[in-house]
Amino acid sequence: MRLGVNIDHVATIRNARGGKHPDPVRAARLAGKAGADGITVHLREDRRHISDNDICRLMNEVDLPINLEMAATDEMLGIALATRPNAICLVPEKRAELTTEGGLNLLTQGHHHLQKFIEEPKAVGIHVAVFIDADSGQIDAARALGVDVVELHTGAFCDSDGEACKTELARLGDAARAAVHCDLSCHAGHGLTFETVTPVAAIPEISELNIGHFLIGEAIFSGLERSVARMRVLIDQAAE
Ligand code: PXP
């Protein structure tokens, strides 16, 4: 199972003072040294953390696949086509939200709107994912749209406890099986921590986890390499 480390919040801290420190490129290199298979960044419309220049530097200076999370807008499509990350993940984006609160609703956003954001990147060799909730209707719609990958939103699982937590985990497992059954790769992420990662990483159909906020927060206490390395061990143990 691959681990994509989301370094958005390194840029959040940098931007708090408007300077160059801490540098997301340095964080990306350290994450790779500690066992990350790829780097994930979300270029938001309001540029609250990662900047356009960060994307260029990551592409040029880091020897790891870059996964660009982006809203389905013409501006972001242009940036993706110009910078050519290895993969993009289409996410819903609301200006006032603190983080990506849920998956895309492919049943309402439908074909007409999303088609070009999938077809044009695919035509130049960029893998395309959609970030969706663990729901079979969403998976069928993703397949019909022609994406390569679905990324399942794990936030509902991470935020729940007791019986609800079991229900959410079962939904993730069912959705992952449904995705692989229709020849889609299945990734997952959002809100994962050292505590919540194990049951998700144990779902064999999931091939990549994207984790950010917790790892960067934990790095304050233990350092980024230790934080990423510990997550790597937990994922590998769960996947055995
Ligand atoms: N995957 C996607 C598509 C996301 O939007 C995010 C948050 O940017 C993550 C994974 C990582 O979530 P977290 O930062 O909570 O680990």
CSV table of C-alpha atoms and ligand atoms in Angstrom, one decimal:
chain,number,residue,atom,x,y,z
A,1,MET,CA,0.0,0.0,0.0
A,2,ARG,CA,1.3,3.4,-1.0
A,3,LEU,CA,1.5,6.4,1.4
A,4,GLY,CA,1.0,9.8,0.0
A,5,VAL,CA,2.0,12.5,2.4
A,6,ASN,CA,0.0,15.8,2.1
A,7,ILE,CA,2.2,18.7,3.0
A,8,ASP,CA,-0.3,21.5,2.7
A,9,HIS,CA,0.1,22.5,6.3
A,10,VAL,CA,3.8,23.0,6.1
A,11,ALA,CA,2.8,25.8,3.7
A,12,THR,CA,0.1,27.0,6.1
A,13,ILE,CA,2.7,27.6,8.8
A,14,ARG,CA,5.1,29.2,6.3
A,15,ASN,CA,2.3,31.5,5.1
A,16,ALA,CA,1.5,32.6,8.7
A,17,ARG,CA,4.7,34.8,8.4
A,18,GLY,CA,4.8,35.2,4.7
A,19,GLY,CA,8.4,34.1,4.4
A,20,LYS,CA,10.1,31.0,3.1
A,21,HIS,CA,10.2,28.8,6.3
A,22,PRO,CA,9.2,26.1,6.7
A,23,ASP,CA,9.8,25.0,3.1
A,24,PRO,CA,7.3,22.5,1.7
A,25,VAL,CA,9.9,21.2,-0.7
A,26,ARG,CA,12.2,20.3,2.2
A,27,ALA,CA,9.3,18.6,3.9
A,28,ALA,CA,8.5,16.6,0.7
A,29,ARG,CA,12.1,15.3,0.6
A,30,LEU,CA,12.1,14.4,4.2
A,31,ALA,CA,8.8,12.6,3.8
A,32,GLY,CA,10.2,10.6,1.0
A,33,LYS,CA,13.3,9.7,3.1
A,34,ALA,CA,10.9,8.5,5.8
A,35,GLY,CA,8.9,6.2,3.5
A,36,ALA,CA,6.4,8.3,1.6
A,37,ASP,CA,5.7,7.0,-1.9
A,38,GLY,CA,4.3,10.3,-3.1
A,39,ILE,CA,3.5,13.9,-2.2
A,40,THR,CA,0.0,15.3,-2.2
A,41,VAL,CA,-0.9,19.0,-2.3
A,42,HIS,CA,-4.1,20.8,-2.6
A,43,LEU,CA,-3.8,24.0,-4.6
A,44,ARG,CA,-6.9,25.9,-3.4
A,45,GLU,CA,-8.6,28.7,-5.2
A,46,ASP,CA,-7.7,31.1,-2.4
A,47,ARG,CA,-4.1,29.8,-2.1
A,48,ARG,CA,-4.4,29.6,1.6
A,49,HIS,CA,-1.5,27.1,1.8
A,50,ILE,CA,0.2,25.7,-1.3
A,51,SER,CA,1.1,28.2,-3.9
A,52,ASP,CA,1.6,28.0,-7.7
A,53,ASN,CA,5.3,28.3,-7.2
A,54,ASP,CA,5.3,25.4,-4.7
A,55,ILE,CA,3.8,23.2,-7.4
A,56,CYS,CA,6.5,24.1,-9.8
A,57,ARG,CA,9.3,23.6,-7.3
A,58,LEU,CA,7.9,20.3,-6.2
A,59,MET,CA,7.7,19.1,-9.8
A,60,ASN,CA,11.3,20.2,-10.5
A,61,GLU,CA,13.0,19.5,-7.2
A,62,VAL,CA,11.4,16.4,-5.7
A,63,ASP,CA,12.0,13.0,-7.0
A,64,LEU,CA,8.5,11.6,-6.0
A,65,PRO,CA,5.2,11.4,-7.8
A,66,ILE,CA,3.1,14.5,-7.1
A,67,ASN,CA,-0.6,14.2,-6.6
A,68,LEU,CA,-2.5,17.5,-7.1
A,69,GLU,CA,-5.8,17.8,-5.4
A,70,MET,CA,-7.9,20.4,-7.2
A,71,ALA,CA,-11.3,21.8,-7.7
A,72,ALA,CA,-12.9,21.2,-11.2
A,73,THR,CA,-12.3,24.8,-12.5
A,74,ASP,CA,-10.8,26.0,-15.7
A,75,GLU,CA,-8.0,27.8,-13.7
A,76,MET,CA,-6.9,24.5,-12.0
A,77,LEU,CA,-7.2,22.5,-15.2
A,78,GLY,CA,-4.9,24.9,-16.9
A,79,ILE,CA,-2.4,24.6,-14.1
A,80,ALA,CA,-2.6,20.8,-14.1
A,81,LEU,CA,-2.0,20.7,-17.9
A,82,ALA,CA,0.9,23.1,-17.7
A,83,THR,CA,2.7,21.4,-14.7
A,84,ARG,CA,1.8,17.8,-15.5
A,85,PRO,CA,1.7,16.2,-12.0
A,86,ASN,CA,1.6,12.4,-12.0
A,87,ALA,CA,-2.0,12.4,-10.8
A,88,ILE,CA,-4.8,14.8,-10.0
A,89,CYS,CA,-7.6,14.2,-7.6
A,90,LEU,CA,-10.8,16.3,-8.2
A,91,VAL,CA,-12.2,17.5,-5.0
A,92,PRO,CA,-15.2,19.7,-4.0
A,93,GLU,CA,-14.1,23.1,-2.8
A,94,LYS,CA,-16.0,25.6,-0.8
A,95,ARG,CA,-14.4,28.9,-0.1
A,96,ALA,CA,-15.3,29.1,3.6
A,97,GLU,CA,-14.6,25.5,4.6
A,98,LEU,CA,-11.7,24.6,6.9
A,99,THR,CA,-11.0,21.4,4.9
A,100,THR,CA,-12.6,19.2,2.2
A,101,GLU,CA,-15.7,18.4,4.1
A,102,GLY,CA,-17.1,15.6,2.0
A,103,GLY,CA,-16.7,13.9,-1.4
A,104,LEU,CA,-17.8,15.2,-4.8
A,105,ASN,CA,-21.5,14.4,-5.5
A,106,LEU,CA,-21.1,12.8,-9.0
A,107,LEU,CA,-24.8,12.1,-9.1
A,108,THR,CA,-25.6,15.8,-9.1
A,109,GLN,CA,-22.4,17.3,-10.6
A,110,GLY,CA,-22.7,14.8,-13.3
A,111,HIS,CA,-21.1,14.2,-16.6
A,112,HIS,CA,-21.4,17.5,-18.4
A,113,HIS,CA,-19.5,19.5,-15.9
A,114,LEU,CA,-16.7,17.0,-15.0
A,115,GLN,CA,-16.0,15.3,-18.3
A,116,LYS,CA,-13.3,17.7,-19.6
A,117,PHE,CA,-11.5,17.8,-16.2
A,118,ILE,CA,-11.1,14.0,-16.6
A,119,GLU,CA,-10.6,13.6,-20.3
A,120,GLU,CA,-8.0,16.4,-20.9
A,121,PRO,CA,-5.6,15.4,-18.1
A,122,LYS,CA,-5.9,11.7,-19.1
A,123,ALA,CA,-5.1,12.6,-22.7
A,124,VAL,CA,-1.7,13.9,-21.5
A,125,GLY,CA,-1.0,10.9,-19.2
A,126,ILE,CA,-2.1,12.3,-15.9
A,127,HIS,CA,-3.9,9.8,-13.7
A,128,VAL,CA,-7.3,11.1,-12.6
A,129,ALA,CA,-9.1,10.4,-9.4
A,130,VAL,CA,-12.3,11.7,-7.9
A,131,PHE,CA,-12.7,12.2,-4.2
A,132,ILE,CA,-16.1,10.6,-3.2
A,133,ASP,CA,-17.9,9.3,-0.2
A,134,ALA,CA,-18.1,5.6,0.2
A,135,ASP,CA,-21.2,5.0,-1.7
A,136,SER,CA,-21.9,2.5,-4.5
A,137,GLY,CA,-23.9,5.1,-6.5
A,138,GLN,CA,-20.9,7.4,-6.5
A,139,ILE,CA,-18.7,4.6,-7.7
A,140,ASP,CA,-20.9,3.7,-10.6
A,141,ALA,CA,-21.0,7.4,-11.6
A,142,ALA,CA,-17.1,7.6,-11.3
A,143,ARG,CA,-16.8,4.5,-13.5
A,144,ALA,CA,-19.2,6.0,-16.1
A,145,LEU,CA,-17.1,9.2,-16.1
A,146,GLY,CA,-14.0,7.2,-17.0
A,147,VAL,CA,-11.7,8.1,-14.1
A,148,ASP,CA,-8.8,5.8,-13.2
A,149,VAL,CA,-9.1,6.1,-9.5
A,150,VAL,CA,-11.6,6.8,-6.8
A,151,GLU,CA,-10.4,8.2,-3.5
A,152,LEU,CA,-12.8,7.4,-0.6
A,153,HIS,CA,-13.4,10.1,2.0
A,154,THR,CA,-12.5,8.5,5.4
A,155,GLY,CA,-13.6,11.5,7.5
A,156,ALA,CA,-17.0,10.0,8.5
A,157,PHE,CA,-15.1,6.9,9.8
A,158,CYS,CA,-12.4,8.9,11.6
A,159,ASP,CA,-15.0,11.1,13.3
A,160,SER,CA,-17.3,8.4,14.5
A,161,ASP,CA,-17.1,6.0,17.4
A,162,GLY,CA,-18.9,2.8,18.7
A,163,GLU,CA,-21.4,1.2,16.3
A,164,ALA,CA,-21.3,4.1,13.9
A,165,CYS,CA,-17.5,3.6,13.5
A,166,LYS,CA,-18.1,-0.1,12.6
A,167,THR,CA,-20.8,1.0,10.1
A,168,GLU,CA,-18.5,3.5,8.5
A,169,LEU,CA,-15.7,1.0,8.2
A,170,ALA,CA,-18.0,-1.5,6.6
A,171,ARG,CA,-19.1,1.2,4.1
A,172,LEU,CA,-15.4,1.9,3.2
A,173,GLY,CA,-14.8,-1.9,2.7
A,174,ASP,CA,-17.9,-2.3,0.6
A,175,ALA,CA,-17.1,0.7,-1.5
A,176,ALA,CA,-13.4,-0.4,-2.0
A,177,ARG,CA,-14.6,-3.8,-3.2
A,178,ALA,CA,-17.2,-2.3,-5.5
A,179,ALA,CA,-14.5,0.1,-7.0
A,180,VAL,CA,-12.0,-2.7,-7.7
A,181,HIS,CA,-14.8,-4.9,-9.0
A,182,CYS,CA,-15.3,-2.3,-11.8
A,183,ASP,CA,-11.6,-2.0,-12.5
A,184,LEU,CA,-11.0,1.3,-10.6
A,185,SER,CA,-8.0,1.7,-8.3
A,186,CYS,CA,-9.2,2.7,-4.8
A,187,HIS,CA,-7.4,5.2,-2.6
A,188,ALA,CA,-8.6,6.7,0.7
A,189,GLY,CA,-7.9,9.6,3.0
A,190,HIS,CA,-9.0,12.4,5.2
A,191,GLY,CA,-8.6,12.6,9.0
A,192,LEU,CA,-6.5,9.5,9.3
A,193,THR,CA,-4.3,9.2,12.4
A,194,PHE,CA,-2.0,6.6,14.1
A,195,GLU,CA,-5.2,5.3,15.7
A,196,THR,CA,-7.6,5.3,12.8
A,197,VAL,CA,-5.2,4.2,10.0
A,198,THR,CA,-4.9,0.5,10.9
A,199,PRO,CA,-8.4,-0.8,10.0
A,200,VAL,CA,-8.5,1.3,6.8
A,201,ALA,CA,-5.0,0.1,5.7
A,202,ALA,CA,-6.2,-3.5,6.4
A,203,ILE,CA,-8.8,-3.2,3.5
A,204,PRO,CA,-6.9,-5.1,0.8
A,205,GLU,CA,-8.7,-3.3,-2.1
A,206,ILE,CA,-7.3,0.1,-1.0
A,207,SER,CA,-3.9,0.7,-2.7
A,208,GLU,CA,-3.0,4.2,-1.5
A,209,LEU,CA,-3.7,6.4,1.6
A,210,ASN,CA,-3.3,10.2,1.5
A,211,ILE,CA,-2.6,11.6,4.9
A,212,GLY,CA,-1.7,15.2,5.9
A,213,HIS,CA,-3.0,17.1,8.8
A,214,PHE,CA,-2.2,14.6,11.5
A,215,LEU,CA,1.3,13.9,10.2
A,216,ILE,CA,2.3,17.5,10.1
A,217,GLY,CA,0.7,18.2,13.5
A,218,GLU,CA,2.5,15.1,15.0
A,219,ALA,CA,5.8,16.4,13.4
A,220,ILE,CA,5.7,19.3,15.9
A,221,PHE,CA,6.3,16.8,18.7
A,222,SER,CA,8.4,14.1,17.1
A,223,GLY,CA,9.8,15.5,13.8
A,224,LEU,CA,8.5,14.9,10.3
A,225,GLU,CA,10.6,11.9,9.6
A,226,ARG,CA,9.5,10.0,12.7
A,227,SER,CA,5.9,11.0,12.2
A,228,VAL,CA,5.9,9.7,8.6
A,229,ALA,CA,8.0,6.6,9.4
A,230,ARG,CA,5.6,5.6,12.2
A,231,MET,CA,2.7,5.9,9.9
A,232,ARG,CA,4.6,3.8,7.3
A,233,VAL,CA,5.1,1.0,9.8
A,234,LEU,CA,1.5,1.0,10.9
A,235,ILE,CA,0.3,0.8,7.3
A,236,ASP,CA,2.7,-1.9,6.4
A,237,GLN,CA,1.7,-3.9,9.5
A,238,ALA,CA,-2.0,-3.6,8.8
A,239,ALA,CA,-1.5,-4.6,5.1
A,240,GLU,CA,0.5,-7.8,6.0
B,1,PXP,N1,-7.4,13.2,0.4
B,1,PXP,C1,-8.0,14.3,0.0
B,1,PXP,C2,-8.7,14.2,-1.4
B,1,PXP,C3,-8.0,15.5,0.7
B,1,PXP,O1,-8.7,16.6,0.2
B,1,PXP,C4,-7.3,15.6,1.9
B,1,PXP,C5,-7.2,16.9,2.7
B,1,PXP,O2,-6.6,17.9,1.9
B,1,PXP,C6,-6.6,14.4,2.3
B,1,PXP,C7,-6.7,13.3,1.6
B,1,PXP,C8,-5.8,14.4,3.6
B,1,PXP,O3,-6.6,14.7,4.7
B,1,PXP,P1,-5.9,15.0,6.1
B,1,PXP,O4,-5.1,16.2,5.9
B,1,PXP,O5,-7.1,15.1,7.0
B,1,PXP,O6,-5.0,13.8,6.4
